[in-house]
PDB file of C-alpha atoms in Angstrom:
ATOM      1  CA  MET A   1      18.257  27.365  39.710  1.00  0.00           C
ATOM      2  CA  ARG A   2      21.993  27.301  39.047  1.00  0.00           C
ATOM      3  CA  ASN A   3      24.448  26.334  41.749  1.00  0.00           C
ATOM      4  CA  TYR A   4      27.058  28.740  43.032  1.00  0.00           C
ATOM      5  CA  LEU A   5      30.292  28.445  44.886  1.00  0.00           C
ATOM      6  CA  VAL A   6      32.134  30.992  46.991  1.00  0.00           C
ATOM      7  CA  THR A   7      35.592  30.246  48.290  1.00  0.00           C
ATOM      8  CA  VAL A   8      38.016  32.302  50.287  1.00  0.00           C
ATOM      9  CA  ALA A   9      41.663  31.303  50.336  1.00  0.00           C
ATOM     10  CA  SER A  10      43.941  32.909  52.870  1.00  0.00           C
ATOM     11  CA  LEU A  11      47.685  32.651  52.417  1.00  0.00           C
ATOM     12  CA  THR A  12      48.389  34.090  55.875  1.00  0.00           C
ATOM     13  CA  ALA A  13      46.886  33.621  59.313  1.00  0.00           C
ATOM     14  CA  CYS A  14      44.492  36.576  58.882  1.00  0.00           C
ATOM     15  CA  LEU A  15      40.756  36.135  59.411  1.00  0.00           C
ATOM     16  CA  ALA A  16      38.685  36.361  56.222  1.00  0.00           C
ATOM     17  CA  LEU A  17      34.885  36.411  55.924  1.00  0.00           C
ATOM     18  CA  CYS A  18      33.069  36.221  52.608  1.00  0.00           C
ATOM     19  CA  VAL A  19      29.383  36.974  52.092  1.00  0.00           C
ATOM     20  CA  SER A  20      27.584  36.614  48.764  1.00  0.00           C
ATOM     21  CA  CYS A  21      24.186  37.076  47.187  1.00  0.00           C
ATOM     22  CA  ARG A  22      22.692  35.031  44.351  1.00  0.00           C
ATOM     23  CA  THR A  23      19.782  35.280  41.934  1.00  0.00           C
ATOM     24  CA  ASN A  24      17.421  32.830  40.250  1.00  0.00           C
ATOM     25  CA  ALA A  25      16.589  35.199  37.383  1.00  0.00           C
ATOM     26  CA  PRO A  26      18.749  34.568  34.272  1.00  0.00           C
ATOM     27  CA  LYS A  27      18.305  38.176  33.063  1.00  0.00           C
ATOM     28  CA  LEU A  28      19.909  39.438  36.256  1.00  0.00           C
ATOM     29  CA  ALA A  29      22.746  36.905  36.340  1.00  0.00           C
ATOM     30  CA  PRO A  30      26.128  37.444  34.672  1.00  0.00           C
ATOM     31  CA  HIS A  31      26.335  36.125  31.082  1.00  0.00           C
ATOM     32  CA  SER A  32      29.961  35.016  31.305  1.00  0.00           C
ATOM     33  CA  ASP A  33      31.070  32.297  33.680  1.00  0.00           C
ATOM     34  CA  GLY A  34      34.184  33.238  35.578  1.00  0.00           C
ATOM     35  CA  GLN A  35      35.835  33.974  38.877  1.00  0.00           C
ATOM     36  CA  VAL A  36      36.955  37.099  40.710  1.00  0.00           C
ATOM     37  CA  VAL A  37      40.410  36.878  42.288  1.00  0.00           C
ATOM     38  CA  HIS A  38      41.444  39.615  44.734  1.00  0.00           C
ATOM     39  CA  SER A  39      45.127  39.628  45.720  1.00  0.00           C
ATOM     40  CA  SER A  40      47.014  41.975  47.998  1.00  0.00           C
ATOM     41  CA  LYS A  41      50.689  42.425  48.805  1.00  0.00           C
ATOM     42  CA  SER A  42      49.883  41.378  52.386  1.00  0.00           C
ATOM     43  CA  GLY A  43      49.524  37.835  51.025  1.00  0.00           C
ATOM     44  CA  GLU A  44      45.732  37.643  51.173  1.00  0.00           C
ATOM     45  CA  THR A  45      43.893  36.119  48.229  1.00  0.00           C
ATOM     46  CA  SER A  46      40.151  35.588  47.852  1.00  0.00           C
ATOM     47  CA  ILE A  47      38.462  33.763  44.982  1.00  0.00           C
ATOM     48  CA  THR A  48      34.760  34.083  44.226  1.00  0.00           C
ATOM     49  CA  THR A  49      33.170  31.995  41.492  1.00  0.00           C
ATOM     50  CA  LEU A  50      30.685  33.867  39.289  1.00  0.00           C
ATOM     51  CA  LEU A  51      27.691  31.711  38.504  1.00  0.00           C
ATOM     52  CA  ASP A  52      24.681  33.357  40.118  1.00  0.00           C
ATOM     53  CA  THR A  53      26.709  35.674  42.353  1.00  0.00           C
ATOM     54  CA  LEU A  54      25.567  39.295  42.199  1.00  0.00           C
ATOM     55  CA  ASN A  55      27.855  40.645  44.886  1.00  0.00           C
ATOM     56  CA  ALA A  56      30.336  39.551  47.503  1.00  0.00           C
ATOM     57  CA  THR A  57      32.134  41.133  50.418  1.00  0.00           C
ATOM     58  CA  ASN A  58      35.352  39.944  51.989  1.00  0.00           C
ATOM     59  CA  ARG A  59      36.508  41.428  55.304  1.00  0.00           C
ATOM     60  CA  THR A  60      40.107  40.695  56.203  1.00  0.00           C
ATOM     61  CA  GLU A  61      41.751  41.517  59.517  1.00  0.00           C
ATOM     62  CA  LEU A  62      45.236  42.860  58.799  1.00  0.00           C
ATOM     63  CA  PRO A  63      47.802  44.204  61.286  1.00  0.00           C
ATOM     64  CA  GLY A  64      46.911  47.812  60.323  1.00  0.00           C
ATOM     65  CA  GLY A  65      43.114  47.340  60.508  1.00  0.00           C
ATOM     66  CA  THR A  66      40.206  45.765  58.671  1.00  0.00           C
ATOM     67  CA  GLN A  67      40.204  45.701  54.870  1.00  0.00           C
ATOM     68  CA  LEU A  68      36.894  45.398  53.033  1.00  0.00           C
ATOM     69  CA  PHE A  69      36.971  44.065  49.459  1.00  0.00           C
ATOM     70  CA  TYR A  70      33.723  43.970  47.506  1.00  0.00           C
ATOM     71  CA  PHE A  71      32.323  43.511  44.045  1.00  0.00           C
ATOM     72  CA  THR A  72      28.855  44.079  42.636  1.00  0.00           C
ATOM     73  CA  PHE A  73      27.410  42.862  39.354  1.00  0.00           C
ATOM     74  CA  GLU A  74      25.947  45.946  37.630  1.00  0.00           C
ATOM     75  CA  GLY A  75      24.364  44.388  34.528  1.00  0.00           C
ATOM     76  CA  HIS A  76      24.946  43.756  30.824  1.00  0.00           C
ATOM     77  CA  GLN A  77      25.766  46.086  27.973  1.00  0.00           C
ATOM     78  CA  GLY A  78      27.099  45.355  24.508  1.00  0.00           C
ATOM     79  CA  GLY A  79      27.660  41.656  25.245  1.00  0.00           C
ATOM     80  CA  LYS A  80      29.713  42.368  28.373  1.00  0.00           C
ATOM     81  CA  ASP A  81      29.049  41.937  32.084  1.00  0.00           C
ATOM     82  CA  PHE A  82      29.847  45.012  34.163  1.00  0.00           C
ATOM     83  CA  TYR A  83      31.096  44.907  37.752  1.00  0.00           C
ATOM     84  CA  THR A  84      32.091  47.478  40.321  1.00  0.00           C
ATOM     85  CA  VAL A  85      35.053  46.296  42.411  1.00  0.00           C
ATOM     86  CA  GLY A  86      36.582  48.125  45.343  1.00  0.00           C
ATOM     87  CA  ILE A  87      38.409  48.170  48.638  1.00  0.00           C
ATOM     88  CA  ARG A  88      38.181  50.224  51.815  1.00  0.00           C
ATOM     89  CA  TYR A  89      41.061  50.295  54.305  1.00  0.00           C
ATOM     90  CA  PRO A  90      41.425  50.696  57.271  1.00  0.00           C
ATOM     91  CA  LEU A  91      37.677  50.294  57.610  1.00  0.00           C
ATOM     92  CA  GLY A  92      35.943  52.800  59.885  1.00  0.00           C
ATOM     93  CA  ARG A  93      39.054  54.825  60.731  1.00  0.00           C
ATOM     94  CA  PRO A  94      39.529  58.542  60.021  1.00  0.00           C
ATOM     95  CA  ASP A  95      42.323  57.728  57.539  1.00  0.00           C
ATOM     96  CA  GLU A  96      40.177  55.208  55.596  1.00  0.00           C
ATOM     97  CA  VAL A  97      40.883  55.082  51.865  1.00  0.00           C
ATOM     98  CA  ALA A  98      38.355  53.801  49.311  1.00  0.00           C
ATOM     99  CA  VAL A  99      39.230  52.781  45.744  1.00  0.00           C
ATOM    100  CA  THR A 100      36.652  51.582  43.196  1.00  0.00           C
ATOM    101  CA  ARG A 101      36.834  50.559  39.552  1.00  0.00           C
ATOM    102  CA  ARG A 102      34.219  49.607  36.957  1.00  0.00           C
ATOM    103  CA  VAL A 103      35.196  46.476  35.055  1.00  0.00           C
ATOM    104  CA  ALA A 104      33.808  45.106  31.772  1.00  0.00           C
ATOM    105  CA  TYR A 105      34.089  41.314  31.476  1.00  0.00           C
ATOM    106  CA  ASP A 106      33.325  39.349  28.293  1.00  0.00           C
ATOM    107  CA  GLY A 107      34.754  35.966  29.261  1.00  0.00           C
ATOM    108  CA  LYS A 108      38.398  36.914  28.736  1.00  0.00           C
ATOM    109  CA  ARG A 109      40.865  37.641  31.552  1.00  0.00           C
ATOM    110  CA  VAL A 110      40.889  41.264  32.728  1.00  0.00           C
ATOM    111  CA  GLU A 111      43.084  42.711  35.505  1.00  0.00           C
ATOM    112  CA  VAL A 112      42.646  46.003  37.360  1.00  0.00           C
ATOM    113  CA  SER A 113      44.655  47.678  40.086  1.00  0.00           C
ATOM    114  CA  LEU A 114      43.043  48.978  43.262  1.00  0.00           C
ATOM    115  CA  GLY A 115      46.027  51.051  44.349  1.00  0.00           C
ATOM    116  CA  GLU A 116      49.592  49.973  45.008  1.00  0.00           C
ATOM    117  CA  ASP A 117      48.777  46.897  47.081  1.00  0.00           C
ATOM    118  CA  ASP A 118      45.657  45.299  45.609  1.00  0.00           C
ATOM    119  CA  THR A 119      44.869  43.636  42.287  1.00  0.00           C
ATOM    120  CA  VAL A 120      41.587  42.207  41.014  1.00  0.00           C
ATOM    121  CA  VAL A 121      41.414  39.703  38.173  1.00  0.00           C
ATOM    122  CA  ILE A 122      38.183  38.538  36.558  1.00  0.00           C
ATOM    123  CA  GLU A 123      38.926  35.468  34.467  1.00  0.00           C
ATOM    124  CA  PRO A 124      37.452  32.242  33.174  1.00  0.00           C
ATOM    125  CA  ARG A 125      36.806  29.823  36.027  1.00  0.00           C
ATOM    126  CA  LYS A 126      39.508  27.232  36.570  1.00  0.00           C
ATOM    127  CA  GLY A 127      38.318  23.794  35.466  1.00  0.00           C
ATOM    128  CA  ALA A 128      35.212  25.131  33.682  1.00  0.00           C
ATOM    129  CA  LYS A 129      34.205  23.399  30.457  1.00  0.00           C
TER     130      LYS A 129
END
Protein backbone atom coordinates (compact mmCIF):
# COMPACT_ATOMS: atom_id res chain seq x y z
CA MET A 1 0.00 0.00 0.00
CA ARG A 2 1.33 3.44 -0.91
CA ASN A 3 1.10 6.33 1.52
CA TYR A 4 -0.89 9.44 0.74
CA LEU A 5 -0.96 12.96 2.00
CA VAL A 6 -3.72 15.54 1.87
CA THR A 7 -3.07 19.09 2.95
CA VAL A 8 -5.25 22.14 2.97
CA ALA A 9 -3.62 25.55 3.21
CA SER A 10 -5.80 28.54 3.94
CA LEU A 11 -4.44 32.01 3.32
CA THR A 12 -7.39 33.68 5.05
CA ALA A 13 -9.38 32.98 8.20
CA CYS A 14 -12.00 30.93 6.32
CA LEU A 15 -12.86 27.40 7.43
CA ALA A 16 -11.69 24.68 5.04
CA LEU A 17 -12.46 20.95 5.21
CA CYS A 18 -10.83 18.39 2.94
CA VAL A 19 -12.00 14.81 2.50
CA SER A 20 -10.22 12.24 0.33
CA CYS A 21 -10.48 8.65 -0.80
CA ARG A 22 -7.60 6.29 -1.59
CA THR A 23 -7.10 2.95 -3.30
CA ASN A 24 -4.78 -0.02 -2.84
CA ALA A 25 -5.17 -1.21 -6.44
CA PRO A 26 -2.36 0.06 -8.72
CA LYS A 27 -4.58 -0.22 -11.83
CA LEU A 28 -7.03 2.23 -10.30
CA ALA A 29 -4.42 4.68 -9.00
CA PRO A 30 -3.07 7.62 -11.02
CA HIS A 31 0.08 6.81 -13.04
CA SER A 32 1.69 10.23 -12.60
CA ASP A 33 2.70 11.53 -9.20
CA GLY A 34 1.61 15.09 -8.65
CA GLN A 35 -0.48 17.55 -6.72
CA VAL A 36 -3.71 19.44 -7.33
CA VAL A 37 -3.62 23.12 -6.36
CA HIS A 38 -6.92 25.02 -6.25
CA SER A 39 -6.62 28.81 -5.91
CA SER A 40 -9.32 31.44 -5.78
CA LYS A 41 -9.26 35.23 -5.85
CA SER A 42 -10.71 35.17 -2.32
CA GLY A 43 -7.24 34.08 -1.16
CA GLU A 44 -8.08 30.44 -0.50
CA THR A 45 -5.63 27.78 -1.65
CA SER A 46 -5.89 24.02 -1.19
CA ILE A 47 -3.21 21.50 -2.12
CA THR A 48 -3.91 17.79 -2.48
CA THR A 49 -1.08 15.36 -3.15
CA LEU A 50 -1.86 12.67 -5.74
CA LEU A 51 -0.44 9.34 -4.69
CA ASP A 52 -3.38 7.01 -4.09
CA THR A 53 -5.99 9.77 -4.00
CA LEU A 54 -9.00 9.07 -6.21
CA ASN A 55 -11.06 12.08 -5.21
CA ALA A 56 -11.13 14.95 -2.77
CA THR A 57 -13.62 17.57 -1.67
CA ASN A 58 -12.83 20.90 -0.09
CA ARG A 59 -15.63 22.97 1.46
CA THR A 60 -14.72 26.57 2.20
CA GLU A 61 -16.88 29.03 4.10
CA LEU A 62 -16.68 32.38 2.31
CA PRO A 63 -18.55 35.61 3.14
CA GLY A 64 -21.03 34.96 0.27
CA GLY A 65 -21.67 31.28 1.14
CA THR A 66 -20.07 27.85 1.01
CA GLN A 67 -17.83 26.95 -1.92
CA LEU A 68 -17.32 23.29 -2.79
CA PHE A 69 -14.19 22.36 -4.78
CA TYR A 70 -13.77 18.75 -5.87
CA PHE A 71 -11.74 16.53 -8.13
CA THR A 72 -12.20 12.92 -9.19
CA PHE A 73 -9.70 10.61 -10.84
CA GLU A 74 -11.46 9.16 -13.91
CA GLY A 75 -8.83 6.72 -15.19
CA HIS A 76 -6.05 6.33 -17.77
CA GLN A 77 -6.03 6.73 -21.52
CA GLY A 78 -3.13 7.11 -23.93
CA GLY A 79 -0.54 7.38 -21.15
CA LYS A 80 -2.41 10.18 -19.37
CA ASP A 81 -4.38 10.36 -16.14
CA PHE A 82 -7.79 11.99 -16.49
CA TYR A 83 -9.49 14.03 -13.77
CA THR A 84 -12.74 15.91 -13.45
CA VAL A 85 -12.32 19.11 -11.43
CA GLY A 86 -15.08 21.50 -10.44
CA ILE A 87 -16.58 24.04 -8.10
CA ARG A 88 -20.07 24.82 -6.86
CA TYR A 89 -20.88 28.19 -5.28
CA PRO A 90 -22.82 29.29 -3.25
CA LEU A 91 -23.60 25.71 -2.31
CA GLY A 92 -27.28 24.88 -1.88
CA ARG A 93 -28.61 28.32 -2.81
CA PRO A 94 -30.99 29.06 -5.71
CA ASP A 95 -28.25 31.07 -7.46
CA GLU A 96 -25.67 28.24 -7.19
CA VAL A 97 -23.25 28.02 -10.11
CA ALA A 98 -21.37 24.83 -11.03
CA VAL A 99 -18.31 24.71 -13.29
CA THR A 100 -16.51 21.48 -14.25
CA ARG A 101 -13.57 20.67 -16.49
CA ARG A 102 -11.95 17.42 -17.63
CA VAL A 103 -8.17 17.54 -17.30
CA ALA A 104 -5.54 15.26 -18.87
CA TYR A 105 -2.34 15.00 -16.80
CA ASP A 106 0.85 13.28 -18.00
CA GLY A 107 3.27 14.48 -15.33
CA LYS A 108 3.71 17.98 -16.74
CA ARG A 109 2.10 21.11 -15.26
CA VAL A 110 -1.40 21.85 -16.57
CA GLU A 111 -3.61 24.80 -15.54
CA VAL A 112 -7.36 25.21 -16.07
CA SER A 113 -9.76 27.99 -15.19
CA LEU A 114 -12.99 27.34 -13.33
CA GLY A 115 -14.53 30.73 -14.09
CA GLU A 116 -13.22 34.19 -13.32
CA ASP A 117 -12.21 33.52 -9.72
CA ASP A 118 -10.86 29.97 -9.53
CA THR A 119 -7.83 28.23 -11.02
CA VAL A 120 -6.76 24.59 -10.76
CA VAL A 121 -3.21 23.45 -11.42
CA ILE A 122 -2.13 19.82 -11.60
CA GLU A 123 1.65 19.67 -11.43
CA PRO A 124 4.56 17.55 -10.29
CA ARG A 125 4.64 17.31 -6.51
CA LYS A 126 7.00 19.74 -4.80
CA GLY A 127 10.03 17.91 -3.42
CA ALA A 128 9.28 14.66 -5.28
CA LYS A 129 12.25 12.72 -6.62
